PDB file of C-alpha atoms and ligand atoms in Angstrom:
ATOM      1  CA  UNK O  13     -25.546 217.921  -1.827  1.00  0.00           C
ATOM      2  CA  UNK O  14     -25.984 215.068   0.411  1.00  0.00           C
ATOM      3  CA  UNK O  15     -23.702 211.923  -0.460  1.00  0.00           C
ATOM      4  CA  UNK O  16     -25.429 208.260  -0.267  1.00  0.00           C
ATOM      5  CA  UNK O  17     -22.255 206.538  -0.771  1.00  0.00           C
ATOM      6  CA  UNK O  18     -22.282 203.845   0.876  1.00  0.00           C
ATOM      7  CA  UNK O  19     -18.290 202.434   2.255  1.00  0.00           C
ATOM      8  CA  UNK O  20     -17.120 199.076   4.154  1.00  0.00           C
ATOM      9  CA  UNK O  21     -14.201 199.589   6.112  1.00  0.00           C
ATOM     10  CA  UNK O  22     -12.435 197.011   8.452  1.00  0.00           C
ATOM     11  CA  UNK O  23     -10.872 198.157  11.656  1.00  0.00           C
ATOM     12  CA  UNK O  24      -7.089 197.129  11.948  1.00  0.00           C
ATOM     13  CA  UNK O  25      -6.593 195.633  14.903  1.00  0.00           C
ATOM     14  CA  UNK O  26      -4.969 193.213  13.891  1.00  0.00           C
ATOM     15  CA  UNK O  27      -2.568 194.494  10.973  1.00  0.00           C
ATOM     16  CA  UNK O  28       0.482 193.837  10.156  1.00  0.00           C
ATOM     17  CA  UNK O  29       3.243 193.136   7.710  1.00  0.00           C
ATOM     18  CA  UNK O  30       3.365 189.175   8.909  1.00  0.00           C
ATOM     19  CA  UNK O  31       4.462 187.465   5.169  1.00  0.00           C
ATOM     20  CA  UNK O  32       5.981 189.428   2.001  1.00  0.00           C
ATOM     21  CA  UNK O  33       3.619 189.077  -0.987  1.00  0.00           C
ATOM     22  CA  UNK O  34       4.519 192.114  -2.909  1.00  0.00           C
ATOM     23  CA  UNK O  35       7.502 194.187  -2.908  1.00  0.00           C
ATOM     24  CA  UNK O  36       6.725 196.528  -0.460  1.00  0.00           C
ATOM     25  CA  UNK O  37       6.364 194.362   2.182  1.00  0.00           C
ATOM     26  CA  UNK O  38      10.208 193.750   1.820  1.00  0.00           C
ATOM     27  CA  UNK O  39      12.104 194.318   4.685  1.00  0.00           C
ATOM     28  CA  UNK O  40       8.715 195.321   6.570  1.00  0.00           C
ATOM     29  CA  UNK O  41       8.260 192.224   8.154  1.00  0.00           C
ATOM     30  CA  UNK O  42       7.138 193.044  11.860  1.00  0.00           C
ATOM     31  CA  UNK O  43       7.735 196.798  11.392  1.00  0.00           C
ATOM     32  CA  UNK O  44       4.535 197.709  11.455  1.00  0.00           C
ATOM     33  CA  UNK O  45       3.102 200.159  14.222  1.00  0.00           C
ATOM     34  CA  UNK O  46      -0.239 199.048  15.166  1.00  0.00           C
ATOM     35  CA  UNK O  47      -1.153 201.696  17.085  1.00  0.00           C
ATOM     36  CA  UNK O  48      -0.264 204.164  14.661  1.00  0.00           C
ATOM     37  CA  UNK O  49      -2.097 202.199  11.963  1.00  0.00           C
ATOM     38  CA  UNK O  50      -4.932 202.244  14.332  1.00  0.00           C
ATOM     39  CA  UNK O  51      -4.770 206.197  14.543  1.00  0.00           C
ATOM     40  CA  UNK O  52      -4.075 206.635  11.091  1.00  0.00           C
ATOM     41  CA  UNK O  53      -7.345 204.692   9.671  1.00  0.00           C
ATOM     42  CA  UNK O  54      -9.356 206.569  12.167  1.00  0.00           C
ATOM     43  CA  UNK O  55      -8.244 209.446  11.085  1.00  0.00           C
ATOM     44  CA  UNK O  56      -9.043 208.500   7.212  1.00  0.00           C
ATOM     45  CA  UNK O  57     -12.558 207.100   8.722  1.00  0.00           C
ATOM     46  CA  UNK O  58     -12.952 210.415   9.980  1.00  0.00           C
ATOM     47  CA  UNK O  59     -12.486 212.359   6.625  1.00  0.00           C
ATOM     48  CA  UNK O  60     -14.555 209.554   4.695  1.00  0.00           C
ATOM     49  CA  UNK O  61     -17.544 209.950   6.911  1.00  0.00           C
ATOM     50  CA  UNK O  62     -18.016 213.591   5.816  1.00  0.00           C
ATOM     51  CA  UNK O  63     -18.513 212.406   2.652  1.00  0.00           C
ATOM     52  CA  UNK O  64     -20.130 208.583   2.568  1.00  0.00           C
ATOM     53  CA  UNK O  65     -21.853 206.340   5.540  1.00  0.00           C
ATOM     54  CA  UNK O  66     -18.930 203.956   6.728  1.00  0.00           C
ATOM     55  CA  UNK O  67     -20.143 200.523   7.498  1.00  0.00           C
ATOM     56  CA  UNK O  68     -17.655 198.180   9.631  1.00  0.00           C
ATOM     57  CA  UNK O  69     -16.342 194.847   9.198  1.00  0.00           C
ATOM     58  CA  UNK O  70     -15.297 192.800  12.209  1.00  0.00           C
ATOM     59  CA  UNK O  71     -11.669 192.323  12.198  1.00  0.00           C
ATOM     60  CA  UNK O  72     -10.284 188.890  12.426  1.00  0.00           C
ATOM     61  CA  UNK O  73      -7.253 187.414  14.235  1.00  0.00           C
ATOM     62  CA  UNK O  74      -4.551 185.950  11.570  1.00  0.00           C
ATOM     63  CA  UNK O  75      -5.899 187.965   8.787  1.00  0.00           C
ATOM     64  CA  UNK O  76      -3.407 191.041   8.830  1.00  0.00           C
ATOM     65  CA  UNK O  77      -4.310 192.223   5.589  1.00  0.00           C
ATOM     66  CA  UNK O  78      -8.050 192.283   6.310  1.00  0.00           C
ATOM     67  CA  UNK O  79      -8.776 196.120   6.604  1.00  0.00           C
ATOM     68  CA  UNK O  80      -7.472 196.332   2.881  1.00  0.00           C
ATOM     69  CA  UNK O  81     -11.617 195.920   2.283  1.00  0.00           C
ATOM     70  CA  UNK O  82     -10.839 196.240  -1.462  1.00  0.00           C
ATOM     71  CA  UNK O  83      -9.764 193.207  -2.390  1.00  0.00           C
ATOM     72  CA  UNK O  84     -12.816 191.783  -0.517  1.00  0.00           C
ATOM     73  CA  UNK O  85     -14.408 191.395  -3.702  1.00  0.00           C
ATOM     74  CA  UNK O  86     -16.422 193.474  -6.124  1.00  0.00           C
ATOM     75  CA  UNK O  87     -20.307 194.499  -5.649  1.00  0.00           C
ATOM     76  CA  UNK O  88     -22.816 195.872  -8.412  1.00  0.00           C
ATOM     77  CA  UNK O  89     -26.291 196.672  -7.268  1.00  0.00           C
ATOM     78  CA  UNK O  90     -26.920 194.130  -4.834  1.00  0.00           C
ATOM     79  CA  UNK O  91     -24.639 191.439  -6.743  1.00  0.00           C
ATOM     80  CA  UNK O  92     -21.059 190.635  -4.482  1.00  0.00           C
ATOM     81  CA  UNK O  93     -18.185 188.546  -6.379  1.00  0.00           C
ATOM     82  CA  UNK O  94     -16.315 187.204  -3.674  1.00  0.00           C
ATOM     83  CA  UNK O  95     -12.248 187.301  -4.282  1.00  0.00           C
ATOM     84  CA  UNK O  96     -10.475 184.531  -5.052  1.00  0.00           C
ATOM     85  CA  UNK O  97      -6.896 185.472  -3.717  1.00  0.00           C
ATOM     86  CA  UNK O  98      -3.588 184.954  -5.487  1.00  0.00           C
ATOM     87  CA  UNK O  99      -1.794 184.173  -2.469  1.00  0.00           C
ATOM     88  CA  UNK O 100      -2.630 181.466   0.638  1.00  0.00           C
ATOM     89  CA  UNK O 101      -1.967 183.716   3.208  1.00  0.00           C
ATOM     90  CA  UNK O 102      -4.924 186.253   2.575  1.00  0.00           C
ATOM     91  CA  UNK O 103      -7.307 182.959   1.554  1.00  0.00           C
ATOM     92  CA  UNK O 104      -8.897 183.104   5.013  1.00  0.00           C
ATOM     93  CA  UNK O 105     -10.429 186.068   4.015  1.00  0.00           C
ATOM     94  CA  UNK O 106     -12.449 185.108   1.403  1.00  0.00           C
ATOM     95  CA  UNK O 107     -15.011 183.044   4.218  1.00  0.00           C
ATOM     96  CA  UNK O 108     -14.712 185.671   6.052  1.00  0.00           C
ATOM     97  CA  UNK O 109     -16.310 188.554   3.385  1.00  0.00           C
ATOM     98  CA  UNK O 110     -18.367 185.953   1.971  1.00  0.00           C
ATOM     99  CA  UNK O 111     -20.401 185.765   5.022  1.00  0.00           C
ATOM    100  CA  UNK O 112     -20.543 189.165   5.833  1.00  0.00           C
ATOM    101  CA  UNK O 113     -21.969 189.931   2.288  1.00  0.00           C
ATOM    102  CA  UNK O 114     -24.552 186.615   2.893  1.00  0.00           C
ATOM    103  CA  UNK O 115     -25.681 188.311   6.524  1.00  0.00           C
ATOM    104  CA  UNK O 116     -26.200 192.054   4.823  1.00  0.00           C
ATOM    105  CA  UNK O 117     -28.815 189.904   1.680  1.00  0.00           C
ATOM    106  CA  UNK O 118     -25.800 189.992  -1.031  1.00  0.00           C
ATOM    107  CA  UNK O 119     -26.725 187.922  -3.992  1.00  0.00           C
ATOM    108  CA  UNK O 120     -23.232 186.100  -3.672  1.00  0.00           C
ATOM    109  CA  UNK O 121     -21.971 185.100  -6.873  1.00  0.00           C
ATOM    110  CA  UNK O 122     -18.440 183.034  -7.431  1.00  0.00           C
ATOM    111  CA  UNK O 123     -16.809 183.906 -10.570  1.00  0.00           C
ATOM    112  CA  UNK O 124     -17.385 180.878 -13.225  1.00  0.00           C
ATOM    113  CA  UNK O 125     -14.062 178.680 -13.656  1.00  0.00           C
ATOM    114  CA  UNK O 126     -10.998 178.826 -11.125  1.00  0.00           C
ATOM    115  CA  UNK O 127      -9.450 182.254 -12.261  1.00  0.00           C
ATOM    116  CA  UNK O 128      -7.848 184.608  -9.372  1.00  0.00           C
ATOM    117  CA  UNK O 129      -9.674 187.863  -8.774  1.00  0.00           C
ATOM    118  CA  UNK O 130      -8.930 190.277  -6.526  1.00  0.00           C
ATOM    119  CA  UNK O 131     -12.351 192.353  -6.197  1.00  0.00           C
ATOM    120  CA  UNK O 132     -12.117 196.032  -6.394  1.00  0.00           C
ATOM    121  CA  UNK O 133      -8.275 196.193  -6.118  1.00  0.00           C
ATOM    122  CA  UNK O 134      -8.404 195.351  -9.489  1.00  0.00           C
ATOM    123  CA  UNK O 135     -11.684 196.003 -10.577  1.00  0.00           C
ATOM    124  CA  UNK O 136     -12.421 199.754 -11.040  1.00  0.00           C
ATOM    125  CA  UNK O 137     -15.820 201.295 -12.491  1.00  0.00           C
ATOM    126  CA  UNK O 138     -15.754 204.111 -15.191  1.00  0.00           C
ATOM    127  CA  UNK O 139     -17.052 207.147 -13.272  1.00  0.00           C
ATOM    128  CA  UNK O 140     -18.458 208.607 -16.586  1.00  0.00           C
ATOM    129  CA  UNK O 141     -19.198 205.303 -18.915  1.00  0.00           C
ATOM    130  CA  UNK O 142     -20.922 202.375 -17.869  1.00  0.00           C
ATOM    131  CA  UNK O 143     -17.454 199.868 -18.285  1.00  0.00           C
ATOM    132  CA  UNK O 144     -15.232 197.665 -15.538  1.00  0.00           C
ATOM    133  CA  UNK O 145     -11.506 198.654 -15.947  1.00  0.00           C
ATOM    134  CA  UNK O 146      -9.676 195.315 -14.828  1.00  0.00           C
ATOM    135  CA  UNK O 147      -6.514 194.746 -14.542  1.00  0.00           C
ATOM    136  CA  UNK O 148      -4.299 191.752 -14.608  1.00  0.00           C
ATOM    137  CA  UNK O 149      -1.212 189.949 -14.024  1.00  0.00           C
ATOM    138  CA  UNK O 150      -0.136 190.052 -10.943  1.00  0.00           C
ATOM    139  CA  UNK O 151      -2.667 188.754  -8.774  1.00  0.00           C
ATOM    140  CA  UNK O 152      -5.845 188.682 -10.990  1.00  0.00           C
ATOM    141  CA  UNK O 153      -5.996 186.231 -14.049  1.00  0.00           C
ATOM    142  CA  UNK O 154      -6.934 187.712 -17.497  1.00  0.00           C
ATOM    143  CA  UNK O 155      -9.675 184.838 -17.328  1.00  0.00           C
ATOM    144  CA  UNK O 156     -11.675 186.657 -14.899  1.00  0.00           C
ATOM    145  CA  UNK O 157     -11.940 189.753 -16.981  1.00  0.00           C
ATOM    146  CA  UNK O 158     -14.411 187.911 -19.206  1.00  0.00           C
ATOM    147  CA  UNK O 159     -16.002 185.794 -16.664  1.00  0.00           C
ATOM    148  CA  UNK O 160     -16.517 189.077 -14.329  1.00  0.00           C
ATOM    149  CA  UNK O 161     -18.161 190.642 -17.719  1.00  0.00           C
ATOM    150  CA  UNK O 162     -20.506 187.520 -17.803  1.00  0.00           C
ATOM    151  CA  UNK O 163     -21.493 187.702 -14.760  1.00  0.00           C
ATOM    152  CA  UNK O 164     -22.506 191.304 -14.256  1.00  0.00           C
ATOM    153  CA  UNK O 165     -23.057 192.499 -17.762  1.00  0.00           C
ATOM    154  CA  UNK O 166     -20.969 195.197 -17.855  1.00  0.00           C
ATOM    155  CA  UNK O 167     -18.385 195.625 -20.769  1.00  0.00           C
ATOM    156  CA  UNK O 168     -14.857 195.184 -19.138  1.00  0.00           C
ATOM    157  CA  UNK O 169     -11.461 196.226 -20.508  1.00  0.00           C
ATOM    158  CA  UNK O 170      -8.382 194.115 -19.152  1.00  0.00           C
ATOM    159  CA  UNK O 171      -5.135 196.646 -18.400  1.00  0.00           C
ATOM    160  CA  UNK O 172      -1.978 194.739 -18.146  1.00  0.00           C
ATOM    161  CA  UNK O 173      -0.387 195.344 -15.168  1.00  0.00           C
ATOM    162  CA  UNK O 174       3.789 195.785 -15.932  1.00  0.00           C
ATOM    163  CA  UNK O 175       5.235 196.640 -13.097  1.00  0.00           C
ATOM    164  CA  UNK O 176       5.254 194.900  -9.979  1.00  0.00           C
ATOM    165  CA  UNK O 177       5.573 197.959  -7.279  1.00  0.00           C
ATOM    166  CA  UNK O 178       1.510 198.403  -8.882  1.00  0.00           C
ATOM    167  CA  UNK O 179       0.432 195.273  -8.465  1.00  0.00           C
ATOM    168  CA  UNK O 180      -3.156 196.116  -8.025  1.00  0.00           C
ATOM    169  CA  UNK O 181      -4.997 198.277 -10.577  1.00  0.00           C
ATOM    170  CA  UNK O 182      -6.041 200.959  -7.782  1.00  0.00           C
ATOM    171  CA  UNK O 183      -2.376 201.143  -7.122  1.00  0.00           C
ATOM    172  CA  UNK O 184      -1.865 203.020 -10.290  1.00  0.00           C
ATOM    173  CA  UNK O 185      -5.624 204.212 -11.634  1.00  0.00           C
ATOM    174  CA  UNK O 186      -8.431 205.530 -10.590  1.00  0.00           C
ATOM    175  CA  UNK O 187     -11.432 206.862 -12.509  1.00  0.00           C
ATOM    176  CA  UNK O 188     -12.630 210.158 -10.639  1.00  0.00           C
ATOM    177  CA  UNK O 189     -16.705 211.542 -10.775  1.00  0.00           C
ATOM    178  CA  UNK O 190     -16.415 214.485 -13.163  1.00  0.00           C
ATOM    179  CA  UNK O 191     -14.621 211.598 -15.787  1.00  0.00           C
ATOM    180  CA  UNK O 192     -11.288 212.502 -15.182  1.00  0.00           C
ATOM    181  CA  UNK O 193      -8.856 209.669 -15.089  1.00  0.00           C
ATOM    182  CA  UNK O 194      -6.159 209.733 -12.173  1.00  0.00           C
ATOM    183  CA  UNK O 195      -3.581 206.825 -13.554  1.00  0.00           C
ATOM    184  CA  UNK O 196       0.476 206.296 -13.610  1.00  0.00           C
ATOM    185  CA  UNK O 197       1.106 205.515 -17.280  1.00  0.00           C
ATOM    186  CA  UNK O 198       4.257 203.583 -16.651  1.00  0.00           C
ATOM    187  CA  UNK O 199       2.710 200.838 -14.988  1.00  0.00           C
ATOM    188  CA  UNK O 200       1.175 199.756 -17.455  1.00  0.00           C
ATOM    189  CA  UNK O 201       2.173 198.013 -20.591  1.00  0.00           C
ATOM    190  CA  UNK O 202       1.543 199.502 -24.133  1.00  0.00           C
ATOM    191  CA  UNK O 203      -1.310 198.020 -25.223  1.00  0.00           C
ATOM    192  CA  UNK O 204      -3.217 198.954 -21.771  1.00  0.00           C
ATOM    193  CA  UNK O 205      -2.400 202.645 -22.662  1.00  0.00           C
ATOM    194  CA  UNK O 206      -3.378 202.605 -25.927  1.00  0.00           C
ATOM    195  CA  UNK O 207      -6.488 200.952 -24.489  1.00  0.00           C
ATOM    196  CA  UNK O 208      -6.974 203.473 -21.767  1.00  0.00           C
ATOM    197  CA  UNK O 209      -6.155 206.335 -24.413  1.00  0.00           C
ATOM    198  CA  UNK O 210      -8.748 205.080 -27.324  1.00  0.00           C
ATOM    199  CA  UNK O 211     -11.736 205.659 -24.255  1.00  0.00           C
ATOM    200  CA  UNK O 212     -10.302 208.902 -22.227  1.00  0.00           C
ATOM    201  CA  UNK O 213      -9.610 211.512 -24.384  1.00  0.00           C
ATOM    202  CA  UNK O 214      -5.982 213.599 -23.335  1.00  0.00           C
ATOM    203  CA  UNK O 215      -8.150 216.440 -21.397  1.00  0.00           C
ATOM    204  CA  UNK O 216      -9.458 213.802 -19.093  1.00  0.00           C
ATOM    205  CA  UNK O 217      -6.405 212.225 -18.485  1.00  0.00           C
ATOM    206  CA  UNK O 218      -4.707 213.225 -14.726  1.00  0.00           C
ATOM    207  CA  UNK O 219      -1.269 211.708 -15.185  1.00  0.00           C
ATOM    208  CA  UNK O 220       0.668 210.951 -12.062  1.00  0.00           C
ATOM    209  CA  UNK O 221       4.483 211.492 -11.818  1.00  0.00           C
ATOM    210  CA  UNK O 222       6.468 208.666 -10.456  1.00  0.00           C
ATOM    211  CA  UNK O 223       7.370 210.734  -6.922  1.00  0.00           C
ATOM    212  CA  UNK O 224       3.614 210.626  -6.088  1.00  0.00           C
ATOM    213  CA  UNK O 225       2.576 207.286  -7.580  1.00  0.00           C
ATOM    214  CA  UNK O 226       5.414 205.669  -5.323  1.00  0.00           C
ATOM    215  CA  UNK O 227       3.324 207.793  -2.407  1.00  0.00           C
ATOM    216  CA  UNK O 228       0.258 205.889  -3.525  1.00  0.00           C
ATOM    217  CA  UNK O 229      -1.545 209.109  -4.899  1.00  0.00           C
ATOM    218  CA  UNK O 230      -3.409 207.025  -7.354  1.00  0.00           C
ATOM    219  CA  UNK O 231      -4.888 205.105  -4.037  1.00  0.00           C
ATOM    220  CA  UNK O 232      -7.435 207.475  -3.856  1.00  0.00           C
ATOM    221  CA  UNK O 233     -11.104 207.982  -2.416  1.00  0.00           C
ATOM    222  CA  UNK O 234     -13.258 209.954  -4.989  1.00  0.00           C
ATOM    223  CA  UNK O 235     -16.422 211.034  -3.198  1.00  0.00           C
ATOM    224  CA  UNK O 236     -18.272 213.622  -5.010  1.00  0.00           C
ATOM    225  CA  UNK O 237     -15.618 216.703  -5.677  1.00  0.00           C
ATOM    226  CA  UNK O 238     -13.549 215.142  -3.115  1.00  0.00           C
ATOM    227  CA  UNK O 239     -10.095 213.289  -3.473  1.00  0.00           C
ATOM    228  CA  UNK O 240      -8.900 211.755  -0.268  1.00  0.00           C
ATOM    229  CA  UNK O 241      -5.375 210.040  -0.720  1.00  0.00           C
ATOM    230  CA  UNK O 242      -2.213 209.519   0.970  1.00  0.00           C
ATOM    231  CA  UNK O 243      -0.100 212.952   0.115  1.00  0.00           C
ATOM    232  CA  UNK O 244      -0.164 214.448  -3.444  1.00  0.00           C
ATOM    233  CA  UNK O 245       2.709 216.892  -4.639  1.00  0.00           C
ATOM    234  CA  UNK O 246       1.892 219.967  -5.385  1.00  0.00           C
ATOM    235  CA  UNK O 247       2.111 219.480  -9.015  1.00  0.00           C
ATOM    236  CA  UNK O 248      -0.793 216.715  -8.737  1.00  0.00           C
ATOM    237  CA  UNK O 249      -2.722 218.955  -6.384  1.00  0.00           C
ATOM    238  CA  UNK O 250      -3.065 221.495  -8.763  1.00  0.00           C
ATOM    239  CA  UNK O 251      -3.676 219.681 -11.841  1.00  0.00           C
ATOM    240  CA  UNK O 252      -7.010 218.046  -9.096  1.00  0.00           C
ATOM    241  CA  UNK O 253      -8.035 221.110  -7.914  1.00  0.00           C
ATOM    242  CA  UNK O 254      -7.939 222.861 -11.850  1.00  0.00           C
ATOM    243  CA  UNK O 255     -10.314 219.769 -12.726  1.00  0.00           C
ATOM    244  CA  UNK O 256     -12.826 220.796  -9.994  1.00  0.00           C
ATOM    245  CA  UNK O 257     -11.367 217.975  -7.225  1.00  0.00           C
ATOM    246  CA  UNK O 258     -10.617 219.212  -3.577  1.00  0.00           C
ATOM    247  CA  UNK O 259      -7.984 217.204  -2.340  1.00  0.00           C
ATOM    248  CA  UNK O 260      -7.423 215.924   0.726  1.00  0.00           C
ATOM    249  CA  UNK O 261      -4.438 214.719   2.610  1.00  0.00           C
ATOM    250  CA  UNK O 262      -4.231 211.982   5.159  1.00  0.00           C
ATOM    251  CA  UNK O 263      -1.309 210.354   5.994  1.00  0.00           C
ATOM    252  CA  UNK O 264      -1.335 206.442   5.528  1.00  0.00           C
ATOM    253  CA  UNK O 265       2.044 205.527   5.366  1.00  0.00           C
ATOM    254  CA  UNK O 266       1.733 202.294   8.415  1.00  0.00           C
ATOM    255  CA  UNK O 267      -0.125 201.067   5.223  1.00  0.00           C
ATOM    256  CA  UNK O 268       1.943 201.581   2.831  1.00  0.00           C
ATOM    257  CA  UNK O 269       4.544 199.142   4.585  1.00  0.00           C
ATOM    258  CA  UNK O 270       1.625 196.509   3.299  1.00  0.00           C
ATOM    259  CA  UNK O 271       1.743 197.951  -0.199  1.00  0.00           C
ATOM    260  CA  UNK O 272      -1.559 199.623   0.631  1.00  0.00           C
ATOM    261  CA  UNK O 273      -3.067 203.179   0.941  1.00  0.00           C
ATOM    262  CA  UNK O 274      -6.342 205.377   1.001  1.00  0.00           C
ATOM    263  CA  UNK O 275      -8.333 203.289  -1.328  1.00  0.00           C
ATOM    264  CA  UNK O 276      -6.993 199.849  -0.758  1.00  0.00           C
ATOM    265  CA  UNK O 277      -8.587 199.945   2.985  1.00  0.00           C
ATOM    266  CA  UNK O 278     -12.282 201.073   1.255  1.00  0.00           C
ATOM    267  CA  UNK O 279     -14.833 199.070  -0.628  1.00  0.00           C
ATOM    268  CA  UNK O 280     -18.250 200.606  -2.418  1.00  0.00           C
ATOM    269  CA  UNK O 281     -21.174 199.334  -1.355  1.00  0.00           C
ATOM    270  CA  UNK O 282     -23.277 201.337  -3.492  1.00  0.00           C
ATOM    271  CA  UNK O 283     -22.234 200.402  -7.117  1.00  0.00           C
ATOM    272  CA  UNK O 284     -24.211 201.250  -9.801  1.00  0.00           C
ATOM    273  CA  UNK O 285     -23.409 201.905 -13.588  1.00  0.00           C
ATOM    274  CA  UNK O 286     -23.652 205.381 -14.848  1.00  0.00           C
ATOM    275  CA  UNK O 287     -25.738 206.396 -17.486  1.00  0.00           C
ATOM    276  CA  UNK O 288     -23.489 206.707 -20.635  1.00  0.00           C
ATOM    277  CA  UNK O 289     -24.159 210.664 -21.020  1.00  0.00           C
ATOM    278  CA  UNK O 290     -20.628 211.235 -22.922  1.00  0.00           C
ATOM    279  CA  UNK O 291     -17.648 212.598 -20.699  1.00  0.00           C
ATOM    280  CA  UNK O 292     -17.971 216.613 -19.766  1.00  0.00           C
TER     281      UNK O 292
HETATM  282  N1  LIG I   5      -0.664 193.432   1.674  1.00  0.00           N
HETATM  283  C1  LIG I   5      -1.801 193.473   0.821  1.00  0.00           C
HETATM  284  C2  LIG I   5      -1.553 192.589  -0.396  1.00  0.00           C
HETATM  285  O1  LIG I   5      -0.439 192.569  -0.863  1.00  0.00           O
HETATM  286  C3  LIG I   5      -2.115 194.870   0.419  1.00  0.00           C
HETATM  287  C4  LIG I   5      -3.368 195.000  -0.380  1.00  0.00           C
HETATM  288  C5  LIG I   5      -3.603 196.379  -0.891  1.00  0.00           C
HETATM  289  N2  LIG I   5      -4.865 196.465  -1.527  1.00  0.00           N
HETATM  290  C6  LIG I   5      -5.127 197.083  -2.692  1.00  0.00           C
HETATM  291  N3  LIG I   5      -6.373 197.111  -3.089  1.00  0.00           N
HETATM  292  N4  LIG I   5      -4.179 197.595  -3.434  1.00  0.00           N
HETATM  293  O2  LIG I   5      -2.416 191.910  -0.874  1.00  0.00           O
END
């Protein structure tokens, strides 16, 4: 079956680990090998492009943390909401996306108020129900959870992000096509897994032991069948491939020294809501 999804990518040419705003960029700073990063998103281009039509991003000079295209922002239909970043030191970015997304015909909406968002780092689409899965407390506000519902007209659940090594909800979750949930429990606080519980029923849930959540398995590309990610045990791999997933490994780790990974360094262009058909 041919794939129309549709992926923004952003060459790294200019990564590094420059600053320290989350705990794995401890004791990273400057250890980052470019030209290995370089190789290794190739490489994950590469496997993507089987799967999805990769659209580029021009790199800029003093944004090291641009190719994580994630946390560009979020996009529905033809609707972008630009990021509004936690930290100064990725704030350049924002002009940056925003006029990409202008230049491509975006409708380019700002989140109402002044909460922090971080786009599709922490925003995540249901694969099977037509809901936003946000999560919060680290770098996005729980404001923006309502004002992101307000603005596209989707119903969005806030997750409470607990742990600080999963700062980002697609550090930890990640909804998968056949309505499978890939997600690492302990990151979250109890009322986000009750939440996530009361809409995925046990069957559907994928849980991810803490070996392979620290490898960023949950930092995964779903396209179609396919799971692209980081490195999965073989625990994980089964439990995929018994829930009709082919996995596929590709080794990020110059990213992770960023506290990023397979997922963090994609962005959907091609959004849309599924029709609420009830889970398989
Ligand atoms: N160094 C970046 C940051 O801390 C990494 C972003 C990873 N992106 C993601 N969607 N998890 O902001």
């Amino acid at each position: 079956m041919a794939s129309h999804a549709l992926v923004l990518m952003c060459p790294p040419v200019h990564f590094a680990v420059d600053y320290v705003i989350n705990p794995w960029m401890q004791g990273q700073l400057g250890q980052a090998d470019r030209r290995r990063a370089v190789a290794q998103w190739q490489a994950l281009r590469v496997v993507l492009a089987m799967h999805a039509d990769i659209v580029e991003i021009a790199p800029e000079p003093g944004l090291p943390d641009m190719p994580f295209t994630a946390n560009a922002g979020l996009v529905l239909g033809r609707t972008f909401v630009p990021s509004r970043f936690r930290h100064a030191e990725r704030r350049g970015e924002e002009a940056a996306f925003s006029r990409w997304f202008e230049h491509e015909g975006f409708d380019v909406r700002a989140l109402p108020g002044d909460s922090l968002f971080e786009g599709a780092g922490d925003a995540l689409f249901d694969r099977a129900e037509p809901r936003l899965w946000v999560g919060y407390g680290h770098r996005t506000d729980l404001a923006a959870v309502s004002a992101l519902a307000r603005v596209l007209h989707v119903e969005t659940i806030p997750l409470a992000l607990a742990d600080a090594r999963f700062y980002h909800l697609d550090t930890c979750f990640c909804p998968l096509s056949r309505g499978h949930l890939l997600y690492f429990p302990a990151a979250f606080d109890a009322a986000a897994r009750a939440a996530i519980e009361a809409r995925v029923p046990a069957s559907r849930r994928i849980v991810v032991e803490e070996a392979d959540a620290l490898a960023f398995a949950c930092n995964a590309v779903n396209l179609g069948n396919v799971v692209v990610l980081n490195r999965a045990g073989a625990t994980l791999r089964i439990a995929l491939e018994n829930a009709g997933y082919r996995v596929v490994e590709t080794p990020l780790d110059e990213f992770l020294k960023a506290g990023g990974s397979a997922k963090c360094l994609t962005l959907r262009l091609d959004e849309v809501l599924p029709v609420s058909a009830g889970r398989l």
